[in-house]
Structure formats: structure tokens, C-alpha cells
Coordinates of C-alpha atoms and ligand atoms in Angstrom, one line a residue:
X1 CA -35.2 -110.9 11.9
X2 CA -35.9 -114.3 11.0
X3 CA -37.8 -116.5 13.4
X4 CA -35.4 -119.4 12.8
X5 CA -32.9 -117.4 14.7
X6 CA -31.5 -117.6 18.0
X7 CA -32.4 -115.0 20.8
X8 CA -28.1 -114.3 20.2
X9 CA -28.4 -114.6 16.8
X10 CA -31.4 -111.6 16.8
X11 CA -29.4 -109.5 19.3
X12 CA -26.3 -109.6 17.2
X13 CA -27.3 -108.9 14.5
X14 CA -29.6 -105.8 15.9
X15 CA -27.4 -103.4 15.6
X16 CA -24.7 -102.2 13.4
X17 CA -21.5 -104.2 13.9
X18 CA -18.3 -102.5 14.0
X19 CA -14.4 -103.5 13.5
X20 CA -12.7 -105.5 16.7
X21 CA -9.3 -103.9 17.2
X22 CA -7.5 -104.2 20.6
X23 CA -9.9 -105.6 22.3
X24 CA -12.9 -103.0 22.1
X25 CA -15.4 -102.7 19.2
X26 CA -15.1 -99.5 17.3
X27 CA -16.5 -97.5 14.5
X28 CA -14.3 -97.3 11.3
X29 CA -12.0 -94.3 10.7
X30 CA -14.4 -92.9 8.1
X31 CA -17.7 -94.7 9.7
X32 CA -18.3 -96.1 6.5
X33 CA -21.1 -98.9 6.4
X34 CA -22.0 -101.9 4.5
X35 CA -24.8 -104.0 4.3
X36 CA -24.7 -107.7 4.8
X37 CA -27.1 -109.6 2.7
X38 CA -29.1 -112.7 2.9
X39 CA -28.3 -114.8 -0.6
X40 CA -31.9 -117.1 0.3
X41 CA -33.9 -113.5 -0.5
X42 CA -32.2 -110.7 -1.5
X43 CA -32.9 -108.7 2.1
X44 CA -30.1 -107.3 4.0
X45 CA -29.8 -109.1 7.4
X46 CA -27.0 -106.7 9.1
X47 CA -24.7 -103.5 8.9
X48 CA -20.9 -104.3 9.4
X49 CA -18.6 -101.7 9.8
X50 CA -15.8 -100.9 6.1
X51 CA -12.8 -100.8 6.6
X52 CA -9.6 -98.3 5.6
X53 CA -6.1 -98.3 5.4
X54 CA -6.3 -96.6 8.5
X55 CA -8.4 -99.3 10.0
X56 CA -5.6 -102.0 9.0
X57 CA -3.0 -99.4 10.5
X58 CA -4.7 -99.5 14.0
X59 CA -5.6 -103.5 14.1
X60 CA -2.0 -104.2 12.8
X61 CA -0.2 -101.5 15.3
X62 CA -2.1 -103.3 17.8
X63 CA -1.4 -106.7 17.0
X64 CA 2.6 -105.8 17.2
X65 CA 1.9 -104.4 20.2
X66 CA 0.3 -107.5 22.0
X67 CA 2.1 -109.7 20.2
X68 CA 4.7 -109.5 23.2
X69 CA 3.1 -111.0 26.0
X70 CA 0.9 -113.2 23.9
X71 CA 4.2 -114.8 22.5
X72 CA 5.9 -114.7 26.2
X73 CA 3.2 -117.1 27.4
X74 CA 3.8 -121.0 27.5
X75 CA 2.6 -122.8 24.6
X76 CA 0.3 -124.6 27.9
X77 CA -0.7 -121.1 28.6
X78 CA -2.3 -120.4 24.8
X79 CA -3.6 -123.3 25.2
X80 CA -5.8 -122.5 28.2
X81 CA -7.0 -120.0 26.1
X82 CA -8.1 -121.9 22.7
X83 CA -9.3 -125.2 24.8
X84 CA -11.7 -121.8 26.7
X85 CA -12.3 -120.2 23.5
X86 CA -13.4 -124.3 21.8
X87 CA -15.5 -124.1 25.7
X88 CA -17.6 -121.3 24.3
X89 CA -18.0 -121.8 20.7
X90 CA -19.8 -124.7 21.6
X91 CA -21.8 -123.8 23.8
X92 CA -22.9 -121.0 20.9
X93 CA -22.7 -123.7 18.5
X94 CA -25.9 -123.4 17.2
X95 CA -26.1 -119.8 17.2
X96 CA -22.7 -119.8 15.0
X97 CA -24.0 -122.6 12.8
X98 CA -27.4 -120.4 11.9
X99 CA -24.9 -116.9 11.2
X100 CA -23.4 -119.3 9.1
X101 CA -26.1 -120.5 6.9
X102 CA -28.2 -117.0 7.0
X103 CA -23.8 -115.1 5.8
X104 CA -23.6 -117.6 3.5
X105 CA -27.2 -119.0 2.3
X106 CA -25.6 -122.8 3.2
X107 CA -27.9 -125.5 3.9
X108 CA -28.1 -125.4 8.0
X109 CA -27.9 -128.8 8.6
X110 CA -24.5 -128.6 6.5
X111 CA -23.0 -126.1 8.9
X112 CA -25.0 -127.5 12.0
X113 CA -23.4 -131.4 10.9
X114 CA -20.1 -130.7 9.6
X115 CA -18.8 -126.8 9.8
X116 CA -19.4 -125.5 13.6
X117 CA -18.3 -128.7 14.9
X118 CA -15.6 -129.5 12.7
X119 CA -14.2 -126.4 13.2
X120 CA -14.5 -126.6 16.7
X121 CA -12.3 -129.5 16.4
X122 CA -9.6 -127.8 15.1
X123 CA -9.2 -125.5 18.7
X124 CA -8.2 -128.2 20.4
X125 CA -6.1 -130.2 17.9
X126 CA -3.8 -127.3 17.7
X127 CA -3.8 -126.1 21.1
X128 CA -3.2 -129.9 22.3
X129 CA -0.1 -130.4 19.0
X130 CA 1.0 -126.6 20.5
X131 CA 1.9 -128.4 24.3
X132 CA 3.2 -131.0 22.6
X133 CA 5.2 -129.6 20.1
X134 CA 9.1 -128.9 19.3
X135 CA 10.1 -125.5 19.5
X136 CA 13.7 -126.3 18.7
X137 CA 16.2 -129.3 17.5
X138 CA 20.1 -129.6 18.0
X139 CA 22.0 -129.7 15.1
X140 CA 24.4 -132.6 15.5
X141 CA 27.7 -131.3 14.0
X142 CA 31.8 -130.8 14.0
X143 CA 32.7 -129.3 16.9
X144 CA 29.9 -126.7 17.0
X145 CA 27.3 -126.3 19.6
X146 CA 24.6 -125.7 17.2
X147 CA 20.4 -125.7 17.3
X148 CA 18.2 -124.4 15.5
X149 CA 14.8 -121.9 17.5
X150 CA 11.7 -121.5 16.6
X151 CA 10.1 -118.6 17.2
X152 CA 6.2 -116.8 15.7
X153 CA 6.9 -114.5 13.5
X154 CA 5.0 -111.6 15.3
X155 CA 1.3 -110.1 13.0
X156 CA -0.1 -112.5 10.5
X157 CA -2.4 -111.0 8.3
X158 CA -5.3 -113.0 7.2
X159 CA -7.2 -113.1 3.9
X160 CA -10.0 -115.1 3.1
X161 CA -12.8 -115.7 0.3
X162 CA -16.8 -116.3 1.3
X163 CA -17.8 -119.6 0.8
X164 CA -16.4 -121.7 4.6
X165 CA -16.3 -118.4 6.9
X166 CA -15.9 -120.3 10.2
X167 CA -13.7 -123.4 8.5
X168 CA -11.7 -121.3 6.7
X169 CA -10.7 -119.1 10.2
X170 CA -10.6 -121.5 12.3
X171 CA -8.3 -124.1 10.5
X172 CA -5.9 -120.5 9.4
X173 CA -5.9 -118.3 12.5
X174 CA -6.4 -121.1 15.2
X175 CA -2.5 -122.7 14.5
X176 CA -1.0 -119.3 13.9
X177 CA -2.4 -118.3 17.3
X178 CA -1.3 -121.0 19.2
X179 CA 2.3 -120.8 18.0
X180 CA 2.0 -117.9 19.5
X181 CA 1.6 -115.5 16.9
X182 CA -0.9 -112.3 17.0
X183 CA -3.7 -112.3 14.3
X184 CA -5.6 -109.5 12.1
X185 CA -7.8 -111.1 9.8
X186 CA -9.3 -109.1 6.7
X187 CA -13.1 -111.7 6.2
X188 CA -14.6 -111.7 2.9
X189 CA -16.8 -108.5 2.7
X190 CA -19.6 -110.6 1.9
X191 CA -19.5 -113.3 5.5
X192 CA -18.5 -111.4 8.0
X193 CA -21.5 -112.6 10.1
X194 CA -19.3 -115.7 12.0
X195 CA -16.3 -114.7 11.7
X196 CA -17.4 -111.1 13.9
X197 CA -19.0 -113.1 16.0
X198 CA -15.9 -115.9 17.6
X199 CA -14.6 -112.2 17.9
X200 CA -17.5 -111.0 20.5
X201 CA -17.0 -114.9 21.7
X202 CA -13.1 -114.3 22.0
X203 CA -14.0 -111.5 24.1
X204 CA -16.3 -113.1 26.6
X205 CA -13.3 -115.9 28.2
X206 CA -11.1 -113.0 28.1
X207 CA -8.1 -113.8 25.0
X208 CA -6.0 -110.5 25.7
X209 CA -6.6 -107.2 24.0
X210 CA -5.0 -107.1 20.2
X211 CA -4.3 -110.6 20.2
X212 CA -7.1 -111.4 17.9
X213 CA -8.4 -108.3 15.6
X214 CA -10.9 -108.4 12.5
X215 CA -11.4 -104.9 9.8
X216 CA -13.9 -105.9 7.1
X217 CA -14.0 -104.4 4.2
X218 CA -13.4 -104.9 0.7
X219 CA -9.7 -106.3 -1.4
X220 CA -8.0 -103.1 -2.3
X221 CA -9.3 -101.2 0.4
X222 CA -8.6 -103.7 4.1
X223 CA -6.4 -106.5 2.3
X224 CA -4.1 -104.3 0.5
X225 CA -2.7 -102.0 3.2
X226 CA -2.5 -105.6 5.3
X227 CA -0.4 -107.0 3.1
X228 CA 1.7 -103.8 2.7
X229 CA 1.8 -102.3 6.3
X230 CA 5.6 -102.9 7.2
X231 CA 4.7 -104.6 11.1
X232 CA 2.8 -107.7 9.4
X233 CA 5.2 -110.5 9.2
X234 CA 3.6 -113.0 6.7
X235 CA -0.1 -113.4 5.2
X236 CA -2.3 -116.4 4.7
X237 CA -4.5 -115.8 1.7
X238 CA -7.3 -118.0 0.5
X239 CA -9.2 -117.7 -2.5
X240 CA -9.7 -117.1 -6.0
X241 CA -5.9 -118.0 -8.2
X242 CA -6.4 -114.9 -10.3
X243 CA -6.6 -112.6 -6.7
X244 CA -3.8 -114.9 -5.5
X245 CA -1.4 -114.0 -8.1
X246 CA -1.5 -110.9 -7.0
X247 CA -1.3 -111.6 -3.4
X248 CA 1.8 -113.0 -4.3
X249 CA 3.1 -110.0 -5.7
X250 CA 2.1 -108.0 -3.4
X251 CA 4.5 -110.4 -0.6
X252 CA 7.3 -111.0 -3.7
X253 CA 7.8 -106.9 -2.5
X254 CA 8.6 -106.6 0.9
X255 CA 9.5 -109.8 0.4
X256 CA 7.3 -112.3 3.2
X257 CA 6.4 -115.1 3.3
X258 CA 3.2 -115.8 1.7
X259 CA 0.9 -119.1 1.9
X260 CA -1.4 -118.8 -0.8
X261 CA -5.3 -121.8 -0.8
X262 CA -6.5 -121.1 -4.5
X263 CA -9.3 -122.3 -6.6
X264 CA -9.4 -125.6 -8.4
X265 CA -11.4 -128.0 -10.8
X266 CA -11.5 -131.5 -9.1
X267 CA -11.7 -134.2 -11.4
X268 CA -13.2 -137.6 -10.4
X269 CA -12.2 -141.1 -12.0
X270 CA -15.5 -143.5 -11.6
X271 CA -14.5 -147.2 -12.5
X272 CA -17.1 -149.5 -13.8
X273 CA -16.6 -152.0 -11.3
X274 CA -17.1 -148.9 -9.2
X275 CA -20.3 -149.1 -6.7
X276 CA -22.0 -146.8 -8.8
X277 CA -24.3 -145.5 -5.8
X278 CA -21.8 -144.5 -3.7
X279 CA -19.6 -142.5 -6.5
X280 CA -23.5 -141.0 -6.8
X281 CA -24.2 -140.5 -3.7
X282 CA -20.6 -138.7 -3.3
X283 CA -20.6 -136.3 -6.8
X284 CA -24.3 -135.4 -6.3
X285 CA -23.1 -134.5 -2.9
X286 CA -20.4 -133.1 -4.2
X287 CA -21.9 -130.7 -6.1
X288 CA -24.6 -129.3 -3.8
X289 CA -22.9 -129.3 -0.5
X290 CA -22.2 -125.6 -0.7
X291 CA -23.9 -124.7 -3.5
X292 CA -21.4 -126.4 -5.3
X293 CA -19.7 -123.8 -3.7
X294 CA -16.1 -126.1 -2.4
X295 CA -12.7 -125.4 -3.6
X296 CA -12.3 -128.8 -3.4
X297 CA -15.2 -130.5 -4.5
X298 CA -15.5 -132.8 -7.6
X299 CA -17.1 -131.0 -10.9
X300 CA -15.1 -132.9 -13.6
X301 CA -16.7 -136.5 -13.9
X302 CA -14.8 -139.0 -15.6
X303 CA -16.9 -142.2 -16.1
X304 CA -15.9 -145.2 -17.5
X305 CA -18.2 -145.8 -20.8
X306 CA -19.4 -149.3 -19.6
X307 CA -21.7 -147.4 -16.8
X308 CA -22.0 -144.2 -18.3
X309 CA -25.5 -144.6 -18.7
X310 CA -26.3 -146.5 -15.4
X311 CA -25.1 -143.3 -13.3
X312 CA -26.8 -141.1 -15.1
X313 CA -29.8 -142.1 -15.0
X314 CA -29.1 -142.8 -10.9
X315 CA -27.4 -139.2 -10.4
X316 CA -30.0 -137.4 -12.4
X317 CA -32.8 -138.7 -10.3
X318 CA -30.5 -138.0 -7.1
X319 CA -29.7 -134.6 -8.0
X320 CA -33.9 -134.0 -9.0
X321 CA -34.7 -134.7 -5.7
X322 CA -32.9 -132.7 -3.9
X323 CA -35.0 -130.2 -1.7
X324 CA -33.5 -126.3 -2.2
X325 CA -34.8 -123.5 -0.5
X326 CA -33.4 -121.4 1.9
X327 CA -30.2 -122.0 3.8
X328 CA -31.8 -121.4 7.2
X329 CA -34.2 -124.4 7.2
X330 CA -33.8 -127.0 8.7
X331 CA -35.7 -129.0 5.8
X332 CA -33.5 -127.3 2.8
X333 CA -30.4 -130.3 1.5
X334 CA -29.1 -126.9 -0.9
X335 CA -29.2 -123.6 -0.3
X336 CA -29.4 -120.1 -2.7
X337 CA -25.2 -119.5 -4.0
X338 CA -24.0 -116.2 -2.2
X339 CA -24.8 -113.9 -4.2
X340 CA -26.8 -111.7 -7.7
X341 CA -23.3 -111.9 -8.7
X342 CA -22.0 -115.5 -7.9
X343 CA -25.9 -116.4 -9.5
X344 CA -25.0 -114.3 -13.0
X345 CA -21.5 -115.9 -12.7
X346 CA -22.9 -119.6 -12.6
X347 CA -25.7 -118.8 -15.4
X348 CA -23.2 -116.9 -17.8
X349 CA -21.1 -120.2 -17.0
X350 CA -24.4 -122.4 -18.7
X351 CA -25.2 -120.1 -21.6
X352 CA -21.0 -120.1 -22.5
X353 CA -21.1 -123.9 -22.4
X354 CA -23.9 -124.7 -24.8
X355 CA -22.8 -122.3 -26.7
X356 CA -19.7 -124.0 -27.2
X357 CA -21.3 -127.2 -27.8
X358 CA -22.1 -128.4 -24.5
X359 CA -25.0 -130.8 -24.4
X360 CA -27.5 -130.6 -21.3
X361 CA -27.3 -133.7 -18.8
X362 CA -29.3 -132.6 -16.9
X363 CA -31.2 -129.7 -17.3
X364 CA -31.2 -127.0 -14.2
X365 CA -29.8 -123.0 -14.1
X366 CA -32.1 -120.2 -12.5
X367 CA -35.3 -121.4 -10.1
X368 CA -37.4 -119.7 -7.5
X369 CA -38.5 -120.4 -4.0
X370 CA -42.1 -120.3 -2.9
X371 CA -41.9 -117.4 -0.7
X372 CA -38.3 -116.3 -1.6
X373 CA -38.6 -115.2 -4.7
X374 CA -35.1 -112.7 -4.2
X375 CA -33.1 -115.2 -3.4
X376 CA -29.8 -116.8 -5.6
X377 CA -31.3 -119.5 -6.5
X378 CA -29.7 -122.5 -9.0
X379 CA -30.9 -125.6 -9.4
X380 CA -28.1 -128.5 -10.3
X381 CA -27.2 -128.7 -14.1
X382 CA -24.9 -131.3 -15.6
X383 CA -23.3 -131.1 -19.2
X384 CA -21.4 -133.0 -21.5
X385 CA -19.1 -132.5 -23.9
X386 CA -15.2 -132.3 -25.3
X387 CA -13.3 -131.6 -22.7
X388 CA -11.9 -128.2 -24.0
X389 CA -15.1 -126.8 -23.7
X390 CA -15.2 -123.8 -21.0
X391 CA -17.3 -125.8 -18.6
X392 CA -14.8 -128.5 -18.3
X393 CA -11.5 -125.9 -18.3
X394 CA -12.7 -123.2 -15.8
X395 CA -13.8 -123.5 -11.5
X396 CA -17.6 -121.8 -11.7
X397 CA -18.2 -122.8 -8.2
X398 CA -22.5 -123.7 -8.4
X399 CA -23.9 -127.0 -8.7
X400 CA -22.8 -127.9 -11.7
X401 CA -20.6 -130.8 -13.1
X402 CA -19.3 -132.0 -16.8
X403 CA -19.4 -135.3 -17.7
X404 CA -17.0 -137.0 -20.0
X405 CA -16.7 -140.5 -21.2
X406 CA -14.0 -142.6 -21.1
X407 CA -12.7 -146.1 -22.2
X408 CA -8.9 -146.2 -20.4
X409 CA -7.4 -145.8 -17.3
X410 CA -4.4 -143.7 -18.6
X411 CA -7.0 -141.6 -20.8
X412 CA -8.7 -140.6 -17.7
X413 CA -5.4 -140.1 -16.1
X414 CA -5.0 -137.6 -18.9
X415 CA -8.1 -135.7 -18.8
X416 CA -7.9 -134.5 -15.0
X417 CA -4.2 -133.8 -15.6
X418 CA -4.8 -131.5 -18.3
X419 CA -5.4 -128.5 -16.5
X420 CA -3.4 -126.1 -14.4
X421 CA -5.4 -126.3 -11.2
X422 CA -4.1 -129.6 -8.6
X423 CA -6.2 -129.1 -5.3
X424 CA -8.2 -132.4 -4.9
X425 CA -9.4 -135.2 -7.4
X426 CA -10.9 -138.8 -6.4
X427 CA -11.6 -141.9 -7.9
X428 CA -13.9 -144.7 -7.6
X429 CA -13.5 -148.0 -8.2
X430 CA -13.3 -151.8 -5.9
X431 CA -9.7 -152.8 -7.2
X432 CA -8.1 -150.3 -4.6
X433 CA -4.7 -151.3 -6.0
X434 CA -5.9 -149.1 -8.9
X435 CA -6.8 -146.5 -6.6
X436 CA -3.6 -146.0 -5.1
X437 CA -1.8 -146.3 -8.7
X438 CA -4.4 -143.7 -10.5
X439 CA -4.7 -141.8 -7.0
X440 CA -0.6 -141.3 -6.9
X441 CA -0.1 -140.0 -10.5
X442 CA -3.0 -137.4 -10.1
X443 CA -1.4 -133.9 -10.1
X444 CA -2.6 -132.4 -6.5
X445 CA -2.5 -131.4 -3.2
X446 CA -4.9 -134.2 -2.3
X447 CA -6.5 -137.7 -4.0
X448 CA -9.2 -139.6 -2.1
X449 CA -10.3 -143.1 -2.9
X450 CA -14.3 -143.9 -3.5
X451 CA -14.9 -140.6 -1.7
X452 CA -14.7 -137.1 -2.1
X453 CA -14.0 -133.7 0.2
X454 CA -12.4 -136.0 2.7
X455 CA -10.8 -134.0 5.4
X456 CA -9.3 -135.1 9.0
X457 CA -6.9 -132.8 11.5
X458 CA -3.9 -134.5 10.8
X459 CA -4.1 -134.9 7.2
X460 CA -2.6 -132.2 5.8
X461 CA -4.7 -130.3 2.6
X462 CA -3.4 -128.1 0.2
X463 CA -3.0 -127.5 -3.4
X464 CA -0.3 -126.8 -6.1
X465 CA -0.1 -125.1 -9.0
X466 CA -2.7 -122.8 -10.1
X467 CA -4.4 -124.1 -6.9
X468 CA -2.2 -123.3 -4.6
X469 CA 1.5 -123.2 -2.6
X470 CA 2.7 -122.7 0.8
X471 CA 2.0 -126.1 2.8
X472 CA -1.9 -126.2 2.8
X473 CA -3.8 -126.7 6.7
X474 CA -5.2 -129.0 9.0
X475 CA -2.0 -131.0 9.7
X476 CA 0.7 -130.6 12.3
X477 CA 3.1 -128.9 9.6
X478 CA 0.3 -125.6 9.3
X479 CA 1.3 -125.3 13.1
X480 CA 5.3 -125.0 12.3
X481 CA 4.7 -123.0 9.4
X482 CA 3.6 -120.0 11.8
X483 CA 7.3 -120.4 13.9
X484 CA 10.3 -119.0 12.0
X485 CA 13.4 -120.9 12.3
X486 CA 16.7 -119.1 13.4
X487 CA 19.7 -121.3 13.9
X488 CA 21.8 -120.5 17.1
X489 CA 25.6 -121.6 17.2
X490 CA 28.8 -122.2 19.1
X491 CA 32.3 -123.0 17.7
X492 CA 33.9 -124.9 19.9
X493 CA 37.9 -125.0 20.8
Ligands
LIG1 P1 -11.8 -113.5 -4.1 O1 -10.4 -114.1 -4.8 O2 -12.5 -113.0 -5.2 O3 -11.7 -112.8 -2.9 C1 -10.7 -113.6 -2.0 C2 -10.8 -112.4 -0.6 O4 -9.6 -112.0 -1.4 C3 -11.6 -111.9 -0.5 O5 -11.5 -111.2 1.2 C4 -11.7 -110.3 -1.4 O6 -12.2 -108.8 -1.0 C5 -10.2 -110.5 -0.6 N1 -9.2 -109.3 -2.2 C6 -9.3 -109.5 -3.4 N2 -9.1 -108.4 -4.5 C7 -7.9 -108.2 -3.1 C8 -6.6 -107.6 -3.3 N3 -6.4 -106.9 -4.7 N4 -5.7 -107.1 -2.2 C9 -6.5 -107.7 -1.4 N5 -7.3 -108.9 -1.3 C10 -8.4 -109.1 -1.8 O7 -12.2 -115.0 -3.6 P2 -13.6 -115.6 -3.4 O8 -14.8 -115.1 -4.7 O9 -13.9 -114.5 -2.3 O10 -13.9 -116.7 -3.4 C11 -14.0 -117.8 -3.7 C12 -12.6 -118.4 -4.2 O11 -11.8 -119.0 -3.2 C13 -12.6 -120.1 -5.2 O12 -11.7 -119.5 -5.8 C14 -12.3 -120.8 -4.3 O13 -12.0 -122.2 -5.0 C15 -11.3 -120.3 -3.2 N6 -11.2 -120.8 -2.2 C16 -10.4 -121.8 -1.7 C17 -10.0 -122.5 -0.9 C18 -8.7 -123.6 -0.8 O14 -9.0 -124.0 0.1 N7 -8.0 -123.6 -1.3 C19 -10.9 -122.4 0.3 C20 -12.7 -121.7 -0.2 C21 -12.5 -120.7 -1.5

């Protein structure tokens, strides 16, 4: 067991972790378990139950029963539960950050400094919003007493990827709970630990049994039956664009509402009047944050030809100084990628990009870290070449970026908008009018100015085209999305 872990984390990991259904910890129906691997060392850190369709059925039926009483509470009563949960999460934030760093391999400084506190802020944001929300509106119609009434759906299903388990859980599940729904969650099979730890804390603060349920397991074994269950009233999926399309089509068969938050291939446009040091800081940060495994991060860097050489010199110096090490180590700035398979993918992209004619701006790739031989470490790499290169066009999901020089604003915009992804881009310039003009013309859910990866509650975050559909997260709309609308009308006279 890792010496850097708190006693709570050690205790949590010391026994096989069952599923959380109906407020109790139960083994999967099949008795199967799966090992959770530490990407920083390749060794086992925990054993968790591995679920199937029967487990999903139990979880959904349970959540459906719990819906009656949870939805009957007033928004203020539900908010009280959520605020109690937020307090509890806060009191255990260090343990949560350790578990997240250990499980994902992400740098503890980021988990502790951003992921966990920002996720907790989400709980308070939606608890507050639920109390002050509009649960209906009167319609001003001739000869009719008519109104719209908003009510929760019932059981909401959630399927998550492995890169930000805690924040994605909070961003998606909390608004649904605050709106009065009950939930069945399928975390990524690679990184289920903080999701299960949150269940333990939810249990401790007395969130009623059945309101939150978690079944861990593979996509087809758990995700598919969750979508197909007749009592699942809607699905929120975060993950790759390829799987997202399959999920949308399964939801379409029912049909039930389906919200998709998918992959991306973000661009950053750096003009020659930009604050270069800031652009370097932001973009080096973009591919080292969570080891580049961030859906919205900037991995296509479009640099004005007048500053290209200067930018490259500074950014390569910055990236070479990145401290790579085990996620849990507080000195680490960039951890490993999440798995052997992900390491293989990131390295295969490097090979394919070079084979297609790309040139290395910064040579990176597989590295080993002293004392952590089994870890899945990849040093940052930068390529340049044709925008037709595979590494310019496809999501690599690792510490890698592809640089292209540009001359004019319209040329840069054409490059930004040349892909089907539409999640997030950024523009760097001291000319704020130009920044706004360029930002507006970027075809995506989010455009950021002189920064990349900008998040706040109240700032909607979502994608379009291959990057998602259905509203996004972190805004009041996210909350209202978990309420169905019913019209009630009475003709007069
Ligand atoms: P993935 O699509 O492989 O898996 C996501 C989830 O779907 C996992 O829980 C998986 O078990 C499940 N799943 C897979 N096949 C399924 C099926 N047939 N039926 C039901 N469930 C199934 O994605 P990943 O590799 O875990 O995560 C990385 C991807 O997630 C990247 O593309 C990234 O950009 C994206 N992502 C997007 C956002 C966003 O907000 N837009 C946020 C984080 C990650």
C-alpha cells in the first residue's frame, strides 16, 4: 500500500469493494470481480465487483422505488442533503484527491488543487439553484388557463469515461439529484474508486437508500442493460464519439432522451501580437494537465509565422522541464497515462504521424521513471507538418500537440473549423476585438480568449457535432434539462 495515502484511503482499498445498490454494499450477482490498476506502477491497488445485467436491474428497480419519496421532498430538503454531502466531501477532500491521483495517475497537485474542490463547488451550486429554480410558468393564452409544469424524470442513467471521474460525476449527477431524480451510475471500469468513495460518504450523511446506485463493469455488460432497462428514463453519456454514436442509437430505439458529451480535437490560434509567455504557459499546460487526457484541451496549435520560432523555443524548454512521476507524488507535474492500452494508442499515433510525414518539434514518447518501472509514462511530444496528418485530425488523448504555421486570420479559422469535432478552441492576441471576432467564428461549444480550459459554474460547457449534443454541463440549463415539461390547460368559458 502506498505510504502517501491517508488511513481512510488505505482502509477503503484494503478489502474488495462491492457495488452500492439500495444503500447497501453488495457483491455482483455473478460474484465476479475486477482488479483496479495503478497506472503509475502497473500494480493492483484494489479489487471491485464487476456487474452484469442482473445487477443493473436491481439498481434500476431500486432507484425507481426510491424516486417516489426523493421526488416528493421539497427542493430545500433535497438541497439540505446535498449541502451535507458537500460538507462531508470537503472534510475528506485529501483522501478523495489521493484516490483520484492513484486511480487515474493524474498529478495529486491537480486533483487536490482543482478536481476535488471544483467538484465540491458543483454540489453547492446546484443545491442553491434547486432552491431558487422555476418549477413551472404560466402561459398567457386567450380563453385558457394554461401553464407548464416541470417535474423530474425518474431514474437517470449515467455512463462515464476514466479521465475525470470525480468532476464528471459531480457535473452530471448532482444536477439530476437536485432536480429530484434518482440515479444509476456506471463509472469507467478503469477508474471507479472516487465514485465508490462518494457513495460511502453519501451513506454517512444519510442520503436515502436507493437514491444513488453504482454498478461497476464493462460497457456492454453494464452500460447497455442500463440504457435498455424500461425504467431508465434518460441517459447521460460522457465518452468517445464512436461509443457515443452507439449509445445515441440505443437510446433512439426506446426512445429516451440522451445527452452526449464526447471527444474533441481543440485548436489554439496564437497571433503574432499575443503575450507569448502566456500562450506558452497555457498550451504547455493544456497537454500536460491530466497527461493530455482532457477532452477539450488544445492539441492543434496554430501559430502565426512571425512568432513561430520564438514560440517553439519557449514551449519546448517549458515542456522539457515538466516533472514526470507517479500521480500520487506531490512533486509530480505530469503523471502516466491511464493504462497500457492508452500508452500504446498514444505511441502508435506518434509512429503513424511520423510515417505520414510529420516532423518532430519535440521528441517525446515512452519514458521510464526511476523506481516506477511498470508505469505507463509518456513524455510530451510535438509534431509539425501537413494538416492532413492523422495527428492533426484525430483525438490522441495524450501529452501531444501538432503545430501548424499560419499567415492570415481566415486561414487560421479554416484550419480550426476543418474537423467534425466541435468542443473547445482558444485564441491568443492582445487585440481583444480580434479575439472576439475569431472566437465567434469557431464552430464549437466553447471559445476561450487568452486561456485554454476555462471552467466556472454558470458558464455552460458542452460540444456540438462529433463532440456532443444535448445541452452540456455546469449551467442552470443543465439543471432544467433534468426536469421534464408537462403542459396543463383548462379552456375557459
Ligand atoms: P469510451 O467511449 O471508450 O467509454 C466511455 C464509457 O462508455 C465507459 O464507461 C465504457 O465502459 C462505456 N461503454 C463503452 N462501450 C459501451 C457500450 N457499447 N454500451 C454502453 N456503454 C459503453 O471513452 P473513454 O476511453 O472511457 O474516455 C475517453 C473519451 O471520453 C475521449 O474521447 C474524451 O474526449 C471523452 N470525454 C469527453 C468529455 C466531455 O465533456 N465532452 C469529458 C471527458 C471525456
